[in-house]
Coordinates of C-alpha atoms and ligand atoms in Angstrom, one line a residue:
X184 CA 105.4 127.7 98.9
X185 CA 104.1 130.6 99.0
X186 CA 102.5 133.8 97.8
X187 CA 102.5 136.0 100.9
X188 CA 99.8 138.3 102.2
X189 CA 102.2 141.1 101.5
X190 CA 102.3 140.1 97.9
X191 CA 98.5 140.0 97.6
X192 CA 98.4 143.5 99.1
X193 CA 101.0 144.8 96.7
X194 CA 99.0 143.4 93.7
X195 CA 95.9 145.2 95.1
X196 CA 97.6 148.5 95.4
X197 CA 99.3 148.3 92.1
X198 CA 96.3 147.5 90.1
X199 CA 93.5 149.6 91.6
X200 CA 90.8 146.9 91.2
X201 CA 87.0 147.1 91.6
X202 CA 85.4 145.9 94.9
X203 CA 84.5 142.5 93.4
X204 CA 87.9 142.1 91.9
X205 CA 89.4 143.1 95.2
X206 CA 87.4 140.4 97.0
X207 CA 88.6 137.9 94.4
X208 CA 92.2 138.8 94.9
X209 CA 91.9 138.9 98.7
X210 CA 90.6 135.4 98.5
X211 CA 93.9 134.4 96.9
X212 CA 95.3 135.1 100.3
X213 CA 97.6 132.3 101.1
X214 CA 97.5 130.1 104.2
X215 CA 100.3 127.9 105.6
X216 CA 100.5 124.6 103.7
X217 CA 100.5 122.7 107.0
X218 CA 96.9 123.7 107.7
X219 CA 95.8 121.3 104.9
X220 CA 97.1 118.3 107.0
X221 CA 98.6 116.6 103.9
X222 CA 100.8 113.5 104.4
X223 CA 103.3 113.1 102.8
X224 CA 103.8 116.8 102.5
X225 CA 103.9 117.7 98.8
X226 CA 107.1 119.3 97.4
X227 CA 105.5 122.6 96.2
X228 CA 102.3 123.8 97.7
X229 CA 100.5 127.1 97.6
X230 CA 97.3 127.0 99.7
X231 CA 94.7 129.7 99.6
X232 CA 92.2 130.8 102.2
X233 CA 89.5 130.6 99.5
X234 CA 87.6 127.4 99.1
X235 CA 85.9 125.7 96.2
X236 CA 82.6 124.1 97.2
X237 CA 81.9 121.1 95.1
X238 CA 78.3 121.0 93.6
X239 CA 76.0 118.0 94.2
X240 CA 76.5 116.8 90.7
X241 CA 79.9 117.1 89.0
X242 CA 81.3 116.4 85.6
X243 CA 84.6 114.6 85.5
X244 CA 86.6 114.5 82.3
X245 CA 88.5 111.2 81.7
X246 CA 89.6 110.0 78.3
X247 CA 91.7 106.9 78.7
X248 CA 91.8 103.7 80.8
X249 CA 94.2 105.2 83.4
X250 CA 92.1 108.4 83.7
X251 CA 88.9 106.2 84.1
X252 CA 90.6 104.1 86.8
X253 CA 91.4 107.2 88.8
X254 CA 87.9 108.6 87.9
X255 CA 86.2 105.5 89.4
X256 CA 88.2 106.0 92.7
X257 CA 87.1 109.6 92.6
X258 CA 83.5 108.6 92.1
X259 CA 83.6 106.1 94.9
X260 CA 85.2 108.8 97.2
X261 CA 82.6 111.5 96.4
X262 CA 79.5 109.3 96.6
X263 CA 79.3 109.0 100.4
X264 CA 79.8 112.8 100.5
X265 CA 76.5 113.2 98.6
X266 CA 78.2 114.1 95.3
X267 CA 77.2 112.3 92.0
X268 CA 79.9 112.0 89.4
X269 CA 79.1 111.9 85.7
X270 CA 81.9 111.3 83.2
X271 CA 82.6 113.5 80.2
X272 CA 85.2 112.8 77.5
X273 CA 85.6 116.3 76.4
X274 CA 88.1 117.7 78.9
X275 CA 85.5 120.2 80.0
X276 CA 84.5 118.7 83.3
X277 CA 84.6 120.6 86.6
X278 CA 87.2 118.1 87.6
X279 CA 89.7 117.4 84.8
X280 CA 91.8 114.2 85.0
X281 CA 94.7 114.1 82.6
X282 CA 97.6 111.7 82.1
X283 CA 99.1 113.9 79.3
X284 CA 100.9 116.5 81.3
X285 CA 104.0 116.1 79.2
X286 CA 106.1 117.5 82.0
X287 CA 109.5 116.0 82.4
X288 CA 110.0 117.4 85.9
X289 CA 107.1 115.4 87.2
X290 CA 108.6 112.1 86.0
X291 CA 106.7 108.8 86.3
X292 CA 105.1 109.5 89.7
X293 CA 104.7 113.2 90.0
X294 CA 101.5 115.3 89.5
X295 CA 100.0 118.7 89.5
X296 CA 96.9 119.6 91.4
X297 CA 95.2 122.9 90.9
X298 CA 91.9 123.8 92.7
X299 CA 90.3 127.1 91.8
X300 CA 86.9 128.6 92.3
X301 CA 85.8 126.9 89.1
X302 CA 87.0 123.4 89.7
X303 CA 89.9 121.1 89.9
X304 CA 92.6 119.9 87.4
X305 CA 94.6 116.8 88.2
X306 CA 97.4 116.1 85.8
X307 CA 100.4 113.8 85.4
X308 CA 102.4 112.0 82.9
X309 CA 101.1 108.6 84.0
X310 CA 98.2 106.9 85.6
X311 CA 100.3 106.5 88.7
X312 CA 101.0 110.2 89.0
X313 CA 97.3 110.9 88.5
X314 CA 96.4 108.4 91.2
X315 CA 98.8 110.3 93.6
X316 CA 97.1 113.6 92.6
X317 CA 93.8 112.0 93.6
X318 CA 95.3 110.9 97.0
X319 CA 96.3 114.5 97.7
X320 CA 92.9 115.8 96.4
X321 CA 91.0 113.4 98.8
X322 CA 93.1 114.5 101.7
X323 CA 91.8 118.1 101.2
X324 CA 88.4 117.0 102.5
X325 CA 87.5 116.8 106.1
X326 CA 87.1 113.1 106.8
X327 CA 85.0 113.7 109.9
X328 CA 82.4 115.8 108.1
X329 CA 81.1 114.1 105.0
X330 CA 78.7 117.0 104.4
X331 CA 81.5 119.6 104.2
X332 CA 82.5 119.7 100.6
X333 CA 84.3 123.0 100.5
X334 CA 88.0 122.5 100.0
X335 CA 90.8 125.0 100.0
X336 CA 92.0 126.2 96.7
X337 CA 95.6 125.0 96.1
X338 CA 98.3 124.9 93.5
X339 CA 100.5 121.9 94.0
X340 CA 103.3 120.3 92.0
X341 CA 104.8 117.2 93.5
X342 CA 107.0 114.3 92.9
X343 CA 108.7 111.8 95.2
X344 CA 112.2 111.7 96.8
X345 CA 112.6 107.9 96.3
X346 CA 111.3 105.4 93.8
X347 CA 111.0 102.5 96.2
X348 CA 108.6 103.3 99.0
X349 CA 107.8 99.9 100.5
X350 CA 106.0 98.3 103.4
X351 CA 106.5 94.6 104.3
X352 CA 103.8 92.4 105.9
X353 CA 104.8 89.1 107.4
X354 CA 101.9 86.7 106.7
X355 CA 103.8 83.6 107.8
X356 CA 104.1 84.1 111.6
X357 CA 100.5 85.1 111.6
X358 CA 98.1 84.7 108.7
X359 CA 96.0 87.7 107.7
X360 CA 93.0 87.1 105.5
X361 CA 92.5 88.8 102.1
X362 CA 90.4 91.7 103.4
X363 CA 93.1 92.6 106.0
X364 CA 95.8 92.4 103.3
X365 CA 93.7 94.7 101.1
X366 CA 93.1 97.1 103.9
X367 CA 96.9 97.1 104.5
X368 CA 97.5 97.9 100.8
X369 CA 94.8 100.6 100.8
X370 CA 96.3 102.7 103.6
X371 CA 99.8 102.3 102.0
X372 CA 98.5 103.6 98.7
X373 CA 96.7 106.4 100.5
X374 CA 100.1 107.6 101.7
X375 CA 101.7 107.1 98.3
X376 CA 103.7 104.0 99.2
X377 CA 104.2 101.9 96.1
X378 CA 105.6 98.5 97.1
X379 CA 103.9 95.9 99.1
X380 CA 106.6 93.4 100.1
X381 CA 104.7 90.2 101.0
X382 CA 106.6 87.8 103.2
X383 CA 104.8 84.6 102.3
X384 CA 106.9 81.8 103.7
X385 CA 109.0 81.1 106.9
X386 CA 109.6 78.5 109.5
X387 CA 106.1 79.1 111.0
X388 CA 104.0 78.7 107.9
X389 CA 103.9 78.4 104.1
X390 CA 101.1 80.6 102.8
X391 CA 101.0 80.2 99.0
X392 CA 99.5 77.4 97.0
X393 CA 102.0 75.7 94.6
X394 CA 99.9 73.1 92.6
X395 CA 102.8 70.7 91.9
X396 CA 103.7 70.6 95.6
X397 CA 100.3 70.3 97.4
X398 CA 101.8 69.4 100.8
X399 CA 103.3 72.9 101.1
X400 CA 99.8 74.1 102.0
X401 CA 98.3 70.9 103.2
X402 CA 101.1 70.4 105.8
X403 CA 103.3 73.5 105.6
X404 CA 100.5 76.0 106.2
X405 CA 99.5 74.6 109.6
X406 CA 101.2 74.5 113.0
X407 CA 100.1 72.6 116.1
X408 CA 100.4 75.6 118.4
X409 CA 101.8 79.1 118.7
X410 CA 104.3 80.7 121.0
X411 CA 102.6 83.2 123.2
X412 CA 104.0 86.4 124.7
X413 CA 107.4 85.9 122.9
X414 CA 108.1 83.1 125.4
X415 CA 109.1 79.8 123.8
X416 CA 107.9 77.9 126.9
X417 CA 104.4 79.2 126.6
X418 CA 102.7 77.4 123.6
X419 CA 98.9 77.6 123.2
X420 CA 98.5 74.1 121.4
X421 CA 95.8 75.4 119.1
X422 CA 96.1 74.3 115.5
X423 CA 96.8 77.5 113.5
X424 CA 97.3 78.4 109.9
X425 CA 95.9 79.4 106.5
X426 CA 97.1 80.1 103.0
X427 CA 96.2 82.1 99.9
X428 CA 94.8 80.4 96.8
X429 CA 95.9 81.4 93.3
X430 CA 92.6 83.2 92.9
X431 CA 93.1 85.1 96.1
X432 CA 96.6 86.1 95.2
X433 CA 95.5 87.3 91.8
X434 CA 92.7 89.3 93.5
X435 CA 95.2 91.0 95.8
X436 CA 97.6 91.7 93.0
X437 CA 94.8 93.3 91.0
X438 CA 93.6 95.3 94.0
X439 CA 97.2 96.6 94.5
X440 CA 97.7 97.2 90.8
X441 CA 94.6 99.5 90.6
X442 CA 96.3 101.5 93.3
X443 CA 99.7 101.5 91.6
X444 CA 101.2 99.3 94.4
X445 CA 103.6 96.6 93.2
X446 CA 103.3 93.4 95.1
X447 CA 106.8 91.9 95.7
X448 CA 106.5 88.4 96.9
X449 CA 109.1 86.8 99.1
X450 CA 109.9 83.1 99.4
X451 CA 112.7 83.1 102.0
X452 CA 115.6 80.7 101.1
X453 CA 117.8 78.9 102.1
X454 CA 117.1 79.4 105.8
X455 CA 113.7 80.2 107.3
X456 CA 112.3 77.1 105.4
X457 CA 111.0 74.8 108.1
X458 CA 107.4 74.9 106.9
X459 CA 108.6 73.6 103.5
X460 CA 110.8 71.0 105.1
X461 CA 107.8 69.8 107.2
X462 CA 106.0 69.2 103.9
X463 CA 108.9 67.7 101.9
X464 CA 111.8 66.6 104.3
X465 CA 114.0 65.7 101.3
X466 CA 114.5 69.5 100.7
X467 CA 116.5 69.6 104.0
X468 CA 120.3 69.5 104.6
X469 CA 119.6 67.3 107.6
X470 CA 117.5 64.4 108.4
X471 CA 113.8 65.0 109.3
X472 CA 111.1 64.7 110.2
X473 CA 110.3 68.4 110.6
X474 CA 107.4 70.2 112.0
X475 CA 106.1 73.7 111.2
X476 CA 107.6 75.7 114.0
X477 CA 105.4 76.8 116.9
X478 CA 108.1 79.0 118.4
X479 CA 109.7 82.1 116.8
X480 CA 113.4 81.2 117.1
X481 CA 115.5 80.8 113.9
X482 CA 115.6 77.4 112.3
X483 CA 118.9 75.5 112.2
X484 CA 118.2 73.4 109.1
X485 CA 118.7 75.1 105.7
X486 CA 117.8 73.7 102.3
X487 CA 120.1 71.1 100.7
X488 CA 121.6 72.3 97.4
X489 CA 120.5 69.1 95.7
X490 CA 119.3 68.9 92.1
X491 CA 115.9 67.9 93.5
X492 CA 115.8 71.1 95.6
X493 CA 116.6 73.3 92.7
X494 CA 114.0 71.6 90.6
X495 CA 111.5 72.4 93.4
X496 CA 112.7 76.0 93.5
X497 CA 112.4 76.4 89.8
X498 CA 108.8 75.3 90.0
X499 CA 108.0 77.5 93.0
X500 CA 109.7 80.6 91.6
X501 CA 108.2 79.8 88.1
X502 CA 104.8 79.9 89.7
X503 CA 105.7 83.2 91.4
X504 CA 106.7 84.7 88.1
X505 CA 103.3 83.6 86.7
X506 CA 101.3 85.0 89.6
X507 CA 103.1 88.3 90.3
X508 CA 103.7 90.8 87.5
X509 CA 106.3 92.6 89.7
X510 CA 109.7 93.2 88.1
X511 CA 111.2 92.4 91.6
X512 CA 110.9 89.0 93.4
X513 CA 112.4 88.6 96.9
X514 CA 114.5 85.6 97.7
X515 CA 115.0 86.3 101.4
X516 CA 118.4 84.9 102.4
X517 CA 118.5 86.3 105.9
X518 CA 119.6 84.7 109.1
X519 CA 121.2 81.4 108.0
X520 CA 122.8 80.7 111.4
X521 CA 126.3 79.3 111.9
X522 CA 124.7 76.1 113.2
X523 CA 122.5 75.9 110.0
X524 CA 125.7 76.2 107.9
X525 CA 127.2 73.4 109.9
X526 CA 124.4 71.2 108.6
X527 CA 125.8 71.7 105.1
X528 CA 129.1 70.1 106.2
X529 CA 127.2 66.9 106.7
X530 CA 124.8 67.0 103.7
X531 CA 126.1 65.0 100.8
X532 CA 124.9 67.4 98.1
X533 CA 126.4 70.4 99.9
X534 CA 129.5 68.6 100.8
X535 CA 130.1 67.6 97.1
X536 CA 129.7 71.3 95.9
X537 CA 132.0 72.6 98.6
X538 CA 134.6 70.0 97.8
X539 CA 134.5 70.5 94.0
X540 CA 134.6 74.3 94.3
X541 CA 136.8 74.6 97.4
X542 CA 134.1 76.5 99.2
X543 CA 133.4 77.1 102.8
X544 CA 129.8 76.5 104.1
X545 CA 129.4 80.3 104.2
X546 CA 129.8 80.4 100.4
X547 CA 126.9 78.1 99.9
X548 CA 124.7 80.8 101.5
X549 CA 124.8 82.9 98.4
X550 CA 124.8 79.9 96.1
X551 CA 121.0 79.6 96.5
X552 CA 120.1 83.2 95.9
X553 CA 122.7 83.5 93.1
X554 CA 121.2 80.6 91.2
X555 CA 117.7 81.8 91.7
X556 CA 118.6 85.4 90.8
X557 CA 119.9 84.0 87.4
X558 CA 116.7 82.0 87.0
X559 CA 114.6 85.2 87.6
X560 CA 116.8 87.3 85.4
X561 CA 116.3 84.9 82.5
X562 CA 112.6 85.6 82.9
X563 CA 113.0 89.3 82.9
X564 CA 112.8 89.8 86.7
X565 CA 115.2 91.2 89.3
X566 CA 116.0 89.4 92.5
X567 CA 116.0 91.2 95.9
X568 CA 117.8 89.6 98.9
X569 CA 118.4 90.6 102.5
X570 CA 121.8 92.0 103.3
X571 CA 122.8 88.8 105.1
X572 CA 123.7 87.3 101.8
X573 CA 127.3 88.0 100.9
X574 CA 126.9 90.4 97.9
X575 CA 130.2 89.7 96.2
X576 CA 128.9 86.4 94.7
X577 CA 125.6 87.7 93.5
X578 CA 124.7 88.7 89.9
X579 CA 125.1 92.4 89.5
X580 CA 121.4 93.2 89.0
X581 CA 120.5 91.8 92.4
X582 CA 119.1 94.3 94.7
X583 CA 120.2 94.2 98.4
X584 CA 117.7 95.1 101.1
X585 CA 119.6 96.3 104.2
X586 CA 118.0 95.7 107.6
X587 CA 120.7 95.2 110.1
X588 CA 123.9 96.8 109.1
X589 CA 124.2 100.4 107.9
X590 CA 127.8 99.8 106.8
X591 CA 126.7 97.0 104.4
X592 CA 124.5 99.5 102.5
X593 CA 127.6 101.3 101.5
X594 CA 129.7 98.2 100.8
X595 CA 127.0 96.6 98.7
X596 CA 126.4 99.8 96.7
X597 CA 130.1 100.0 96.1
X598 CA 130.0 96.5 94.6
X599 CA 127.5 97.9 92.1
X600 CA 124.3 96.7 93.7
X601 CA 121.2 98.8 94.1
X602 CA 120.1 99.0 97.7
X603 CA 116.9 99.4 99.7
X604 CA 117.1 100.6 103.3
X605 CA 114.9 98.8 105.9
X606 CA 117.0 99.7 108.9
X607 CA 115.6 97.7 111.9
X608 CA 116.3 100.4 114.4
X609 CA 114.2 102.9 112.5
X610 CA 111.8 101.1 110.2
X611 CA 110.7 97.9 112.0
X612 CA 107.1 98.7 113.1
X613 CA 106.8 95.5 115.0
X614 CA 109.1 97.0 117.5
X615 CA 107.5 98.9 120.4
X616 CA 106.9 102.6 119.8
X617 CA 108.0 103.5 123.3
X618 CA 108.0 102.0 126.8
X619 CA 107.0 98.3 126.3
X620 CA 104.9 98.6 129.5
X621 CA 102.3 100.8 127.9
X622 CA 101.7 99.1 124.5
X623 CA 100.2 95.8 123.3
X624 CA 102.8 93.1 123.4
X625 CA 105.3 93.6 120.6
X626 CA 108.9 92.9 119.8
X627 CA 110.9 94.3 122.8
X628 CA 113.1 96.7 120.9
X629 CA 112.0 100.3 120.4
X630 CA 111.5 102.4 117.3
X631 CA 109.7 105.6 118.1
X632 CA 107.7 107.7 115.7
X633 CA 110.3 110.5 116.1
X634 CA 113.2 108.1 115.3
X635 CA 111.4 106.9 112.2
X636 CA 110.7 110.4 111.1
X637 CA 114.2 111.7 111.8
X638 CA 115.8 108.9 109.8
X639 CA 117.5 109.9 106.6
X640 CA 118.2 106.8 104.5
X641 CA 120.4 108.8 102.1
X642 CA 122.8 109.6 104.9
X643 CA 123.9 105.9 104.8
X644 CA 125.6 106.5 101.5
X645 CA 128.2 109.0 100.2
X646 CA 126.9 111.3 97.5
X647 CA 128.8 109.4 94.9
X648 CA 126.8 106.2 95.6
X649 CA 123.3 107.7 96.3
X650 CA 122.2 106.8 92.8
X651 CA 122.3 103.2 94.1
X652 CA 119.6 103.9 96.7
X653 CA 116.2 102.8 95.4
X654 CA 114.5 103.9 98.6
X655 CA 113.2 102.8 101.9
X656 CA 110.9 100.1 103.3
X657 CA 109.1 99.7 106.7
X658 CA 108.7 96.1 108.0
X659 CA 105.9 94.6 110.0
X660 CA 107.1 91.2 111.2
X661 CA 104.2 89.4 112.8
X662 CA 105.6 87.1 115.5
X663 CA 103.7 89.1 118.2
X664 CA 100.9 90.4 116.0
X665 CA 97.9 88.1 115.7
X666 CA 95.1 90.5 114.9
X667 CA 94.3 93.2 112.4
X668 CA 93.5 95.6 115.3
X669 CA 97.0 95.1 116.7
X670 CA 98.6 95.2 113.2
X671 CA 97.3 98.7 112.4
X672 CA 98.2 99.9 115.9
X673 CA 101.8 98.9 115.2
X674 CA 101.7 100.4 111.7
X675 CA 100.1 103.8 112.3
X676 CA 101.2 106.5 112.5
X677 CA 104.8 105.2 111.8
X678 CA 103.8 104.3 108.3
X679 CA 103.0 108.0 107.7
X680 CA 106.5 108.9 108.9
X681 CA 107.9 106.4 106.5
X682 CA 105.8 107.8 103.7
X683 CA 107.0 111.3 104.4
X684 CA 110.7 110.5 104.6
X685 CA 110.4 108.5 101.4
X686 CA 108.4 111.2 99.5
X687 CA 109.0 114.7 100.8
X688 CA 112.3 116.4 100.2
X689 CA 114.6 116.3 103.3
X690 CA 114.6 120.1 103.7
X691 CA 110.8 120.1 104.0
X692 CA 110.7 117.4 106.8
X693 CA 110.0 118.9 110.2
X694 CA 108.8 116.6 113.0
X695 CA 106.6 119.1 114.9
X696 CA 104.9 120.2 111.7
X697 CA 104.4 116.5 110.7
X698 CA 102.8 115.8 114.1
X699 CA 100.4 118.7 113.6
X700 CA 99.4 117.3 110.2
X701 CA 98.7 113.8 111.5
X702 CA 95.6 115.2 113.3
X703 CA 93.7 115.3 110.0
X704 CA 94.9 111.8 109.2
X705 CA 93.6 110.3 112.4
X706 CA 90.2 111.5 111.4
X707 CA 90.6 109.6 108.1
X708 CA 91.9 106.5 109.8
X709 CA 89.0 106.5 112.3
X710 CA 86.5 107.1 109.5
X711 CA 87.9 104.2 107.6
X712 CA 88.1 101.7 110.5
X713 CA 91.9 101.7 111.1
X714 CA 93.3 101.3 114.6
X715 CA 96.2 103.6 115.4
X716 CA 98.3 104.9 118.2
X717 CA 98.3 108.5 119.5
X718 CA 102.0 109.6 119.7
X719 CA 103.5 110.9 122.9
X720 CA 103.8 114.6 123.5
X721 CA 107.4 115.8 124.0
X722 CA 108.8 117.4 127.2
X723 CA 111.2 120.4 127.1
X724 CA 112.9 121.9 130.1
X725 CA 114.4 125.3 130.3
X726 CA 116.6 125.8 133.3
X727 CA 117.4 129.2 134.6
X728 CA 121.0 128.7 133.6
X729 CA 122.6 127.2 130.6
X730 CA 124.1 124.2 132.2
X731 CA 121.3 121.7 132.3
X732 CA 121.8 118.6 130.2
X733 CA 119.0 116.5 128.5
X734 CA 119.1 112.9 127.6
X735 CA 116.3 111.1 125.8
X736 CA 115.4 107.6 126.9
X737 CA 112.8 106.2 124.4
X738 CA 112.7 102.8 126.1
X739 CA 111.0 104.5 129.1
X740 CA 109.3 107.3 127.2
X741 CA 111.5 109.6 129.3
X742 CA 113.6 112.7 129.1
X743 CA 116.2 113.0 131.8
X744 CA 117.4 116.5 132.9
X745 CA 120.4 117.3 135.0
X746 CA 120.0 120.9 136.1
X747 CA 122.4 123.0 138.1
X748 CA 119.7 125.3 139.5
X749 CA 116.6 124.2 141.5
X750 CA 114.0 125.9 139.3
X751 CA 113.0 125.9 135.7
X752 CA 110.1 125.9 133.1
X753 CA 108.6 122.7 131.7
X754 CA 107.0 122.9 128.3
X755 CA 105.1 120.2 126.5
X756 CA 104.9 120.2 122.7
X757 CA 104.2 117.9 119.7
X758 CA 100.7 117.0 121.0
X759 CA 98.5 116.1 118.1
X760 CA 96.0 119.0 117.6
X761 CA 92.6 118.1 119.0
X762 CA 94.1 116.1 121.9
X763 CA 94.3 117.6 125.4
X764 CA 97.3 117.1 127.6
X765 CA 96.9 116.2 131.3
X766 CA 99.9 116.0 133.7
X767 CA 101.0 115.3 137.2
X768 CA 104.0 116.7 139.1
X769 CA 104.4 113.9 141.7
X770 CA 105.3 111.0 139.4
X771 CA 101.7 109.5 139.5
X772 CA 100.0 108.3 136.3
X773 CA 98.0 111.1 134.7
X774 CA 94.4 110.8 133.4
X775 CA 91.6 113.1 132.2
X776 CA 91.0 114.1 135.8
X777 CA 94.5 115.5 136.3
X778 CA 95.7 119.1 135.6
X779 CA 95.1 120.2 132.1
X780 CA 98.2 121.6 130.4
X781 CA 97.7 125.3 129.4
X782 CA 101.2 126.6 129.1
X783 CA 104.7 126.4 130.5
X784 CA 104.8 125.0 134.1
X785 CA 107.2 126.6 136.6
X786 CA 108.8 123.8 138.7
X787 CA 111.1 123.7 141.8
X788 CA 113.0 120.7 142.9
X789 CA 115.3 119.9 145.8
X790 CA 118.8 118.2 145.9
X791 CA 118.7 114.4 146.2
X792 CA 115.0 114.2 145.2
X793 CA 114.4 113.9 141.5
X794 CA 111.2 115.5 140.3
X795 CA 109.0 113.3 138.0
X796 CA 106.5 115.0 135.7
X797 CA 104.2 112.8 133.6
X798 CA 101.7 113.6 130.9
X799 CA 99.3 112.0 128.5
X800 CA 97.5 113.3 125.4
X801 CA 93.8 112.3 125.2
X802 CA 91.7 112.8 122.1
X803 CA 88.0 113.7 121.8
X804 CA 87.0 110.0 121.7
X805 CA 88.9 109.3 125.0
X806 CA 91.8 107.5 123.3
X807 CA 95.0 108.2 125.2
X808 CA 98.7 108.3 124.3
X809 CA 101.1 106.3 126.5
X810 CA 102.5 108.5 129.3
X811 CA 105.6 110.5 128.7
X812 CA 107.9 111.1 131.6
X813 CA 110.3 114.0 132.5
X814 CA 112.8 113.4 135.3
X815 CA 114.6 116.4 136.6
X816 CA 117.6 116.0 138.9
X817 CA 119.6 118.7 140.6
X818 CA 123.2 118.2 140.0
X819 CA 126.0 119.9 142.0
X820 CA 127.9 122.6 140.2
X821 CA 131.1 121.3 138.5
Ligands
LIG1168 C1 115.0 90.1 109.0 O1 114.6 90.9 109.9 N1 115.5 88.9 109.4 C2 115.1 90.5 107.6

């Protein structure tokens, strides 16, 4: 990273420059890359103290379609900052956009970004790389000050750690209209994620129009009520639903394509199909009628493997292939319960296949995805399935997405399958981010920002199989998420952590540094109308001897200390810059009227009486983090 001050001084001494030249060289003084607030942190950054102030009218050179696409985003970005862009084809603009870098190191997604006192050069081998150069360029501006158009000079070369940097949105459990989906894609692209995994069908709603089967949306897209508060006995009895028309889907795909995001649609088979069964009960391996589920529990009726079902699936996936240009199509395959498999034992079509092939009901589970994977393969597409599907029977090109078993990643990769990691204990953003008491109602399990950030997907595979890892994906299941406001609260800032672990080299990933950089991003999120959560600060305790033990308890936002001496120093770190920390020492809930943290706190505590320190971080708009808690107990000497 990193020309040093020392090096600048050596250059000065060695060259004996004139005063003007000295000033110019001094201005090449470097500053820490973290001060730029970039997320994901680029691979190689040199940042300078000097700034380039953009003029009010600027020429941008763009010569081909991809350069023009990126140029239009640039024009749109600069307009509200009072800067008018004119295009020049000569390569002589103050901002030069180039997709002809011819640099093999950058690959398909990498880029170079150089800002000097004369202008900016964004270059890549592809339009995608150039788009990522633009995302970094845009992040150099202060989002809270549209009149401040002086950006730090930088020299950046950057390319991603993983090819698959995905984010899933479940639009079945709750339906999100087109503008929300676009807003979801926009923020993903801003952080250089490149896959939008669109969960379109489930037990609680079918969300995509299939012209040959109109009842899928006429019946399957609507339910008579919705389970509230994750309590199946609490149903609101309001008709609820919605679906996307062909035209809307094409609009979303085009919106994503312009931002180099691939939309990977998922139709979940052979379980999670109740909405389809409600529309066409003959698809089922048991007798109907069926109703689109109002509660979140898993369905116990799978598809029947009849000729009529497979004709239906051919039409549905044929339509999907027409609508979505993605090379990857997701077939689901998760959570076919033991009880659902039992239904196959009594279904004539299933029973016949099992008898002829001497199969157990479990083997029918992969029969559906295997058949449809071959269907997709014949059309030049690759199937993706959840890790619940036994991989041994799947065609080799099928990709396995692992959500609930880290050992399966390894096993499936060994079988020759490419894998994507969507580990539920790290990358499920519908889970609470800390103590469920202090957050909007969400799935009860906990995935903290720190846990997401500290996750290394590559660690699930031995070095010899890492080439099988396509990348990582975050998931936002929407059982408990009914509004866009709540959706973005669950997503952010964890999506930034996902972006960084998927893009930035492992050795450059540092949680405290990341948290510092998020400050700039919250300004961007606020300026662009995104809700988000302010992460908790971290407690640290230094006892006066070395025998204290510390245990983190994310479910209660707590750090538990067992100390052998009755005094120590409490430090609070990882607060987002710009927030102020307030604390209490008596266990009561802190607010902006409590003591303001200004440095380490000396504490004393007595035997048999745990001391409870709590703190919150509050930003300039008054938005507060949830409280973090430190419990210190005096333990007797061993
Ligand atoms: C899943 O969470 N059932 C993939």
